[in-house]
Short mmCIF file of C-alpha atoms in Angstrom, two decimals:
data_model
loop_
_atom_site.label_atom_id
_atom_site.label_comp_id
_atom_site.label_asym_id
_atom_site.label_seq_id
_atom_site.Cartn_x
_atom_site.Cartn_y
_atom_site.Cartn_z
CA MET A 17 -13.98 48.91 -2.06
CA ASN A 18 -17.57 47.61 -2.26
CA GLN A 19 -19.32 45.70 0.50
CA GLN A 20 -18.74 42.30 -1.11
CA GLN A 21 -14.98 42.84 -1.22
CA SER A 22 -14.82 44.06 2.38
CA SER A 23 -17.26 41.60 3.99
CA ARG A 24 -15.72 38.87 6.11
CA VAL A 25 -17.56 35.59 5.70
CA ALA A 26 -16.95 32.34 7.60
CA TRP A 27 -18.20 29.00 6.30
CA LEU A 28 -18.65 26.28 8.91
CA LEU A 29 -18.54 22.85 7.24
CA PRO A 30 -17.73 20.32 9.99
CA SER A 31 -17.19 17.53 7.47
CA MET A 32 -15.54 17.95 4.09
CA GLY A 33 -14.59 14.33 3.56
CA ARG A 34 -15.80 12.40 0.53
CA GLY A 35 -18.86 14.62 0.17
CA GLY A 36 -16.85 17.81 0.48
CA ILE A 37 -16.12 17.69 -3.24
CA SER A 38 -19.59 19.04 -3.94
CA TRP A 39 -18.90 22.15 -1.82
CA GLN A 40 -15.58 23.05 -3.42
CA HIS A 41 -17.17 24.22 -6.68
CA ILE A 42 -19.33 26.70 -4.77
CA LEU A 43 -16.54 27.86 -2.48
CA ARG A 44 -14.27 28.67 -5.39
CA GLU A 45 -16.95 30.82 -7.03
CA PHE A 46 -18.04 32.41 -3.75
CA THR A 47 -14.50 33.43 -2.80
CA GLN A 48 -14.14 35.28 -6.08
CA ILE A 49 -17.09 37.46 -5.02
CA PHE A 50 -16.26 37.64 -1.30
CA PRO A 51 -12.43 37.44 -1.13
CA ASN A 52 -12.36 37.76 2.68
CA THR A 53 -13.86 34.30 3.11
CA ARG A 54 -12.49 31.54 5.29
CA VAL A 55 -13.74 27.95 5.42
CA PHE A 56 -13.54 26.02 8.70
CA THR A 57 -13.79 22.23 8.80
CA GLY A 58 -13.02 19.29 11.02
CA GLU A 59 -12.57 16.76 8.21
CA TRP A 60 -10.56 17.52 5.10
CA VAL A 61 -9.33 15.24 2.32
CA GLY A 62 -7.71 17.94 0.22
CA TYR A 63 -8.55 20.11 -2.74
CA VAL A 64 -10.03 18.57 -5.86
CA PRO A 65 -7.37 18.70 -8.62
CA GLY A 66 -7.68 22.05 -10.32
CA PHE A 67 -9.15 23.73 -7.21
CA GLU A 68 -5.91 24.00 -5.22
CA ASP A 69 -5.88 27.03 -2.91
CA SER A 70 -8.97 28.48 -4.60
CA PHE A 71 -10.38 29.26 -1.15
CA GLU A 72 -8.81 29.67 2.28
CA LEU A 73 -9.37 26.72 4.60
CA GLN A 74 -8.58 26.07 8.25
CA THR A 75 -9.05 22.75 10.05
CA VAL A 76 -10.44 22.88 13.58
CA GLY A 77 -10.27 19.74 15.68
CA ARG A 78 -11.58 16.51 14.24
CA THR A 79 -15.18 15.79 13.30
CA GLN A 80 -16.41 12.30 14.14
CA PHE A 81 -19.72 10.58 13.47
CA MET A 82 -21.09 8.64 16.43
CA GLU A 83 -23.45 5.93 15.22
CA THR A 84 -26.38 5.08 17.48
CA GLY A 85 -28.33 2.83 15.14
CA LYS A 86 -28.30 1.15 11.73
CA SER A 87 -30.72 0.96 8.86
CA ASN A 88 -30.30 -1.57 6.09
CA GLN A 89 -32.27 0.39 3.53
CA GLY A 90 -31.32 3.98 4.44
CA TYR A 91 -28.99 6.17 6.44
CA GLY A 92 -27.83 5.05 9.87
CA PHE A 93 -28.72 7.01 12.99
CA GLY A 94 -26.30 9.05 15.05
CA PHE A 95 -24.74 12.45 15.55
CA SER A 96 -21.52 14.22 14.66
CA TYR A 97 -19.05 15.58 17.16
CA ALA A 98 -17.24 18.74 16.08
CA SER A 99 -14.74 20.69 18.17
CA PRO A 100 -16.25 23.50 20.29
CA THR A 101 -13.01 25.46 19.79
CA ILE A 102 -14.60 26.75 16.57
CA ILE A 103 -15.86 29.67 18.68
CA TYR A 104 -12.30 30.75 19.49
CA HIS A 105 -11.46 30.72 15.78
CA LEU A 106 -14.59 32.68 14.88
CA PHE A 107 -13.82 35.42 17.39
CA LYS A 108 -10.28 35.55 16.05
CA PHE A 109 -11.47 35.80 12.43
CA LYS A 110 -14.23 38.36 13.24
CA PRO A 111 -16.74 37.58 10.45
CA GLN A 112 -19.75 39.72 9.66
CA VAL A 113 -21.59 36.67 8.29
CA VAL A 114 -21.38 32.98 9.21
CA ILE A 115 -22.70 30.38 6.75
CA THR A 116 -23.12 27.13 8.63
CA ASN A 117 -24.05 23.70 7.36
CA ALA A 118 -27.46 22.50 8.49
CA PHE A 119 -28.02 21.44 12.10
CA SER A 120 -24.54 20.67 13.37
CA VAL A 121 -23.04 21.48 16.78
CA TRP A 122 -21.20 24.31 15.07
CA SER A 123 -24.53 25.79 13.97
CA ILE A 124 -25.75 25.83 17.58
CA LEU A 125 -22.51 27.42 18.81
CA ALA A 126 -22.56 30.07 16.09
CA LEU A 127 -26.07 31.04 17.16
CA LEU A 128 -25.34 31.00 20.90
CA PHE A 129 -22.48 33.46 20.44
CA LYS A 130 -23.78 35.50 17.51
CA PHE A 131 -24.77 38.57 19.54
CA LEU A 132 -21.45 38.62 21.35
CA GLY A 133 -19.58 38.14 18.07
CA GLY A 134 -21.77 40.52 16.12
CA TRP A 135 -22.24 38.19 13.15
CA ARG A 136 -25.31 37.14 11.18
CA VAL A 137 -26.00 33.43 10.68
CA ILE A 138 -27.16 31.74 7.47
CA VAL A 139 -28.04 28.03 7.56
CA ALA A 140 -27.22 26.13 4.37
CA TYR A 141 -29.49 23.10 4.11
CA GLU A 142 -28.67 20.37 1.60
CA GLY A 143 -31.97 18.58 2.12
CA GLY A 144 -33.44 15.73 4.07
CA SER A 145 -34.72 12.19 3.80
CA PRO A 146 -36.96 9.92 5.89
CA ASN A 147 -34.18 8.79 8.22
CA SER A 148 -32.30 12.09 8.39
CA ASN A 149 -35.33 14.30 9.08
CA TYR A 150 -35.85 12.82 12.57
CA GLU A 151 -39.50 13.84 12.58
CA THR A 152 -40.31 11.39 15.39
CA ASN A 153 -37.31 12.39 17.54
CA SER A 154 -38.47 15.19 19.83
CA LEU A 155 -34.97 16.07 21.06
CA ARG A 156 -33.61 16.42 17.52
CA LEU A 157 -36.61 18.47 16.45
CA ARG A 158 -36.23 20.84 19.40
CA SER A 159 -32.57 21.46 18.63
CA ARG A 160 -33.35 22.05 14.95
CA ARG A 161 -36.19 24.42 15.78
CA PHE A 162 -33.82 26.34 18.05
CA ILE A 163 -31.41 26.74 15.13
CA VAL A 164 -34.19 27.79 12.76
CA ALA A 165 -35.60 30.30 15.25
CA GLY A 166 -32.22 31.98 15.70
CA ALA A 167 -30.96 31.97 12.10
CA ASP A 168 -31.05 35.17 10.06
CA GLY A 169 -31.42 33.40 6.72
CA PHE A 170 -31.46 30.04 4.97
CA VAL A 171 -30.22 28.62 1.70
CA ALA A 172 -32.09 25.45 0.68
CA ASN A 173 -30.76 23.11 -1.99
CA SER A 174 -34.16 21.63 -2.87
CA GLN A 175 -37.85 22.42 -2.77
CA ALA A 176 -38.36 19.47 -0.43
CA GLY A 177 -35.73 20.96 1.87
CA LYS A 178 -37.50 24.33 1.83
CA ASP A 179 -40.81 22.65 2.66
CA TYR A 180 -39.19 20.84 5.62
CA LEU A 181 -37.74 24.09 6.97
CA ILE A 182 -41.15 25.78 6.78
CA ASN A 183 -43.65 23.03 7.58
CA VAL A 184 -41.71 21.02 10.16
CA LEU A 185 -39.24 23.48 11.69
CA GLY A 186 -41.25 26.69 11.42
CA ALA A 187 -38.86 28.79 9.32
CA ASN A 188 -40.01 32.12 7.94
CA PRO A 189 -40.47 31.65 4.16
CA ASP A 190 -39.24 35.20 3.55
CA LYS A 191 -35.83 34.25 4.92
CA ILE A 192 -35.35 31.22 2.66
CA PHE A 193 -33.44 31.33 -0.63
CA CYS A 194 -34.02 28.15 -2.62
CA ARG A 195 -32.38 26.63 -5.68
CA PRO A 196 -30.09 23.63 -6.28
CA PHE A 197 -26.58 24.56 -5.20
CA LEU A 198 -25.04 21.09 -5.13
CA VAL A 199 -24.22 21.13 -8.82
CA PRO A 200 -21.17 19.82 -10.70
CA SER A 201 -18.12 21.39 -12.25
CA LEU A 202 -17.34 19.69 -15.56
CA ASP A 203 -13.77 20.93 -15.25
CA ALA A 204 -13.27 18.90 -12.07
CA LEU A 205 -14.76 15.77 -13.63
CA LEU A 206 -12.52 15.97 -16.71
CA ARG A 207 -9.14 16.41 -15.10
CA SER A 208 -8.10 12.97 -16.44
CA PRO A 209 -10.18 12.59 -19.62
CA GLN A 210 -8.12 9.69 -21.01
CA ALA A 211 -8.19 7.54 -17.87
CA ASP A 212 -9.01 3.86 -18.21
CA GLN A 213 -10.29 4.10 -21.75
CA GLU A 214 -9.30 0.49 -22.40
CA ARG A 215 -12.08 -0.56 -20.04
CA LEU A 216 -14.61 1.21 -22.22
CA ALA A 217 -13.97 -0.36 -25.56
CA GLU A 218 -16.20 0.81 -28.38
CA THR A 219 -17.36 -2.76 -28.82
CA LEU A 220 -19.49 -2.72 -25.65
CA PRO A 221 -23.13 -3.43 -26.54
CA ARG A 222 -25.40 -0.38 -26.36
CA PRO A 223 -27.27 1.11 -24.69
CA ILE A 224 -24.67 1.56 -21.95
CA PHE A 225 -26.21 2.16 -18.52
CA LEU A 226 -23.98 3.69 -15.84
CA HIS A 227 -24.19 3.62 -12.05
CA VAL A 228 -21.78 5.57 -9.85
CA GLY A 229 -21.81 5.14 -6.08
CA GLN A 230 -20.91 2.98 -3.14
CA ILE A 231 -21.78 -0.69 -3.44
CA ILE A 232 -23.81 -0.78 -0.23
CA GLU A 233 -27.40 -1.74 0.48
CA ARG A 234 -28.64 1.86 0.76
CA LYS A 235 -27.66 2.55 -2.86
CA GLY A 236 -30.11 -0.03 -4.23
CA VAL A 237 -27.61 -1.78 -6.51
CA ARG A 238 -29.34 -5.11 -5.88
CA THR A 239 -32.54 -3.66 -7.34
CA LEU A 240 -30.61 -2.50 -10.41
CA LEU A 241 -29.06 -5.93 -10.94
CA GLU A 242 -32.43 -7.65 -10.53
CA ALA A 243 -33.84 -5.28 -13.15
CA CYS A 244 -30.98 -6.26 -15.48
CA HIS A 245 -31.84 -9.91 -14.90
CA GLN A 246 -35.40 -9.22 -16.04
CA LEU A 247 -34.13 -7.26 -19.05
CA LYS A 248 -32.42 -10.41 -20.31
CA THR A 249 -35.84 -11.81 -21.21
CA LYS A 250 -36.06 -9.19 -24.00
CA HIS A 251 -33.04 -10.77 -25.70
CA LEU A 252 -31.73 -7.32 -26.63
CA PRO A 253 -28.12 -6.20 -26.03
CA PHE A 254 -27.18 -3.76 -23.26
CA THR A 255 -24.29 -3.00 -20.90
CA LEU A 256 -24.19 -1.87 -17.28
CA LEU A 257 -21.05 -0.16 -15.91
CA LEU A 258 -20.77 -0.09 -12.12
CA ILE A 259 -18.31 2.43 -10.66
CA GLY A 260 -17.64 2.24 -6.93
CA ASP A 261 -16.88 -0.24 -4.22
CA GLY A 262 -18.30 -1.31 -0.89
CA GLU A 263 -19.15 -4.09 1.51
CA GLN A 264 -21.97 -5.49 -0.63
CA ARG A 265 -19.85 -6.00 -3.75
CA PRO A 266 -18.85 -9.68 -3.16
CA GLU A 267 -22.49 -10.64 -2.59
CA LEU A 268 -23.66 -8.82 -5.69
CA GLU A 269 -20.87 -10.14 -7.89
CA ALA A 270 -21.96 -13.63 -6.87
CA TYR A 271 -25.55 -12.74 -7.79
CA THR A 272 -24.35 -11.48 -11.17
CA GLN A 273 -22.81 -14.86 -11.91
CA THR A 274 -25.83 -16.79 -10.68
CA ALA A 275 -28.14 -14.66 -12.81
CA GLY A 276 -25.99 -15.15 -15.90
CA LEU A 277 -25.18 -11.45 -16.25
CA GLU A 278 -21.38 -11.66 -16.50
CA ASP A 279 -21.34 -10.49 -20.13
CA ALA A 280 -23.54 -7.45 -19.48
CA ILE A 281 -22.19 -6.23 -16.12
CA HIS A 282 -18.78 -4.59 -15.76
CA TRP A 283 -17.43 -3.89 -12.26
CA LEU A 284 -14.99 -0.99 -12.56
CA GLY A 285 -14.30 -0.35 -8.86
CA LYS A 286 -13.21 3.02 -7.54
CA ILE A 287 -12.38 5.70 -10.10
CA ASP A 288 -10.67 9.01 -9.38
CA TYR A 289 -13.12 11.90 -9.36
CA GLY A 290 -11.22 13.67 -12.12
CA ALA A 291 -11.67 10.67 -14.42
CA LEU A 292 -15.43 10.22 -13.97
CA GLY A 293 -16.24 12.58 -16.82
CA SER A 294 -14.91 10.16 -19.39
CA TYR A 295 -17.33 7.49 -18.14
CA PHE A 296 -20.29 9.85 -18.11
CA ARG A 297 -19.44 10.74 -21.72
CA ARG A 298 -19.38 7.11 -22.88
CA ALA A 299 -22.64 6.11 -21.18
CA ASP A 300 -26.07 6.46 -22.76
CA VAL A 301 -28.25 6.40 -19.62
CA PHE A 302 -27.39 7.09 -15.98
CA VAL A 303 -29.20 5.02 -13.33
CA PHE A 304 -29.48 6.19 -9.72
CA SER A 305 -31.18 3.34 -7.87
CA THR A 306 -30.68 4.58 -4.30
CA ASN A 307 -33.12 3.73 -1.53
CA GLU A 308 -32.32 6.98 0.32
CA ASP A 309 -30.10 9.95 -0.53
CA ILE A 310 -30.37 13.48 0.80
CA TRP A 311 -29.45 14.73 -2.67
CA GLY A 312 -27.25 12.63 -4.94
CA MET A 313 -24.61 14.73 -6.70
CA VAL A 314 -24.07 12.04 -9.34
CA LEU A 315 -27.46 12.73 -10.91
CA PRO A 316 -26.82 16.39 -11.86
CA GLU A 317 -23.30 15.34 -12.89
CA ALA A 318 -24.78 12.91 -15.41
CA MET A 319 -27.28 15.51 -16.58
CA ALA A 320 -24.51 18.06 -17.10
CA PHE A 321 -22.93 15.60 -19.54
CA GLY A 322 -26.21 15.42 -21.45
CA LYS A 323 -27.37 12.00 -20.31
CA ALA A 324 -30.82 10.54 -19.98
CA VAL A 325 -31.40 9.63 -16.33
CA LEU A 326 -33.33 7.05 -14.36
CA CYS A 327 -33.67 8.21 -10.76
CA SER A 328 -35.19 6.59 -7.71
CA LYS A 329 -37.76 8.60 -5.75
CA GLY A 330 -35.51 7.94 -2.75
CA ALA A 331 -33.08 10.62 -3.96
CA GLY A 332 -33.58 14.30 -3.24
CA ALA A 333 -32.16 15.03 -6.68
CA ALA A 334 -35.18 13.31 -8.25
CA GLU A 335 -36.76 16.76 -8.47
CA MET A 336 -34.22 17.53 -11.21
CA VAL A 337 -35.90 14.92 -13.43
CA ILE A 338 -38.85 15.88 -15.59
CA HIS A 339 -40.51 12.48 -15.92
CA GLY A 340 -40.82 11.51 -19.55
CA GLU A 341 -38.67 14.40 -20.81
CA ASN A 342 -35.08 14.02 -19.61
CA GLY A 343 -35.60 10.66 -17.96
CA PHE A 344 -37.84 8.77 -15.57
CA VAL A 345 -38.33 8.50 -11.83
CA PHE A 346 -39.20 5.18 -10.23
CA SER A 347 -39.95 3.70 -6.83
CA PRO A 348 -37.02 2.22 -4.90
CA ASN A 349 -36.91 -1.54 -4.41
CA GLN A 350 -39.09 -2.15 -7.48
CA PRO A 351 -36.90 -4.05 -9.98
CA GLN A 352 -39.78 -4.73 -12.39
CA GLU A 353 -40.65 -1.03 -12.64
CA LEU A 354 -37.00 -0.18 -13.23
CA ALA A 355 -36.62 -2.98 -15.79
CA ASP A 356 -39.62 -1.69 -17.72
CA LEU A 357 -38.12 1.82 -17.87
CA MET A 358 -34.68 0.54 -18.86
CA GLY A 359 -36.38 -1.56 -21.52
CA GLN A 360 -37.68 1.57 -23.24
CA PHE A 361 -34.08 2.54 -24.06
CA LEU A 362 -33.46 -0.92 -25.52
CA GLU A 363 -36.55 -0.80 -27.69
CA THR A 364 -36.18 2.85 -28.82
CA PRO A 365 -32.48 3.53 -29.47
CA THR A 366 -33.05 7.26 -30.14
CA LEU A 367 -34.71 7.85 -26.75
CA ALA A 368 -31.46 8.24 -24.80
CA THR A 369 -30.17 10.93 -27.15
CA ALA A 370 -33.40 12.92 -27.05
CA MET A 371 -33.69 12.78 -23.28
CA GLY A 372 -30.01 13.52 -22.86
CA ALA A 373 -30.40 16.72 -24.86
CA LYS A 374 -33.14 17.79 -22.45
CA SER A 375 -30.88 17.07 -19.47
CA ALA A 376 -28.17 19.27 -20.96
CA GLU A 377 -30.73 22.03 -21.54
CA ILE A 378 -31.92 21.85 -17.91
CA MET A 379 -28.37 22.04 -16.56
CA THR A 380 -27.52 25.25 -18.41
CA ALA A 381 -29.22 27.02 -15.49
CA HIS A 382 -27.38 24.98 -12.85
CA THR A 383 -23.68 25.83 -13.10
CA PRO A 384 -21.53 26.53 -10.01
CA ALA A 385 -21.48 30.22 -10.93
CA ALA A 386 -25.27 30.32 -11.18
CA ALA A 387 -25.71 28.37 -7.95
CA THR A 388 -23.42 30.78 -6.09
CA THR A 389 -25.83 33.64 -6.74
CA ILE A 390 -28.18 32.26 -4.10
CA PHE A 391 -25.49 32.52 -1.41
CA THR A 392 -24.63 36.03 -2.57
CA ALA A 393 -28.29 37.00 -2.32
CA ALA A 394 -28.58 35.49 1.17
CA VAL A 395 -25.48 37.29 2.44
CA GLU A 396 -26.65 40.62 1.08
CA HIS A 397 -30.10 40.03 2.56
CA VAL A 398 -28.89 39.43 6.12
CA GLN A 399 -26.46 42.35 5.92
CA ARG A 400 -29.26 44.70 4.89
CA ALA A 401 -31.27 43.48 7.88
CA VAL A 402 -28.60 44.58 10.38
#
């Protein structure tokens, strides 16, 4: 039995709610390499169809987010409570390595007890954003620097995340393994490939732009609709499909009517994750207009389906876009800039196909199996350092 097969690895993911889907692809691949892996979470919505029982999971307590402040344009402020009984479960499981998500309470507890438990700690960092980096909050920075000082290794999902770990939190660059690991599984997105095809009739005017996400202010949907309003002055056909729901939808639907966009805008509401692939396939261009997103899984999902992409600089995933090659990046809250970029796809019908081919080429290096190699490398690194 080799070391990978015998190593006991614990993953601490306090929240695997809506966003937990992006972790399941990695966990399935990782468990095939390290079969003695157990995932601990305080929020669980179930396996993605097709991933049932592909990794062992145990719920511990209940994770809750305590909001201390709001931001209209970005993430709110607050902290997450996760059960301290995770330590009991770790001692019972007896891992050699603990992979913990970012700067949670569980990360602090894993580090406080790591010498007593005899495990090594790897911090997995999805990335940051202006509101989630807390660079002006001295208490938050001290707690994060404590975690960074005690961790044995890091896995960063983005170059910006790696820079934050080094330049703000003082991490040792030699301990950081960096590459995008929040990448899609096409299999999971195509579990229901025939879903709702009647809504996507072939008669829809092209190009078809697609937006997937919550209809809330942070996602910048208002900017996207204002850009569509400006596009109407070109008197060229186009369609925008909006997948998702949220508190801002009634306001924006009213704006759509006022702006005379009813024929171009289609509100599709919530769609099952396993049916999203069929919508990505039908679209020509994916638009991610967010004001602030730590990453934005929908962008690499669109790229994996070979789509041209328009991505706001407010998304961490913007670093996946090679401006002018597989799409364009633009400033958030700038509808004219976005309208000008969207207009290029109206005026040059072949542009979406060419850029989409580049997206598909880029994503050949970003499969779940490829992304898992960075966690394997990190685990082997910290075990060699024992």
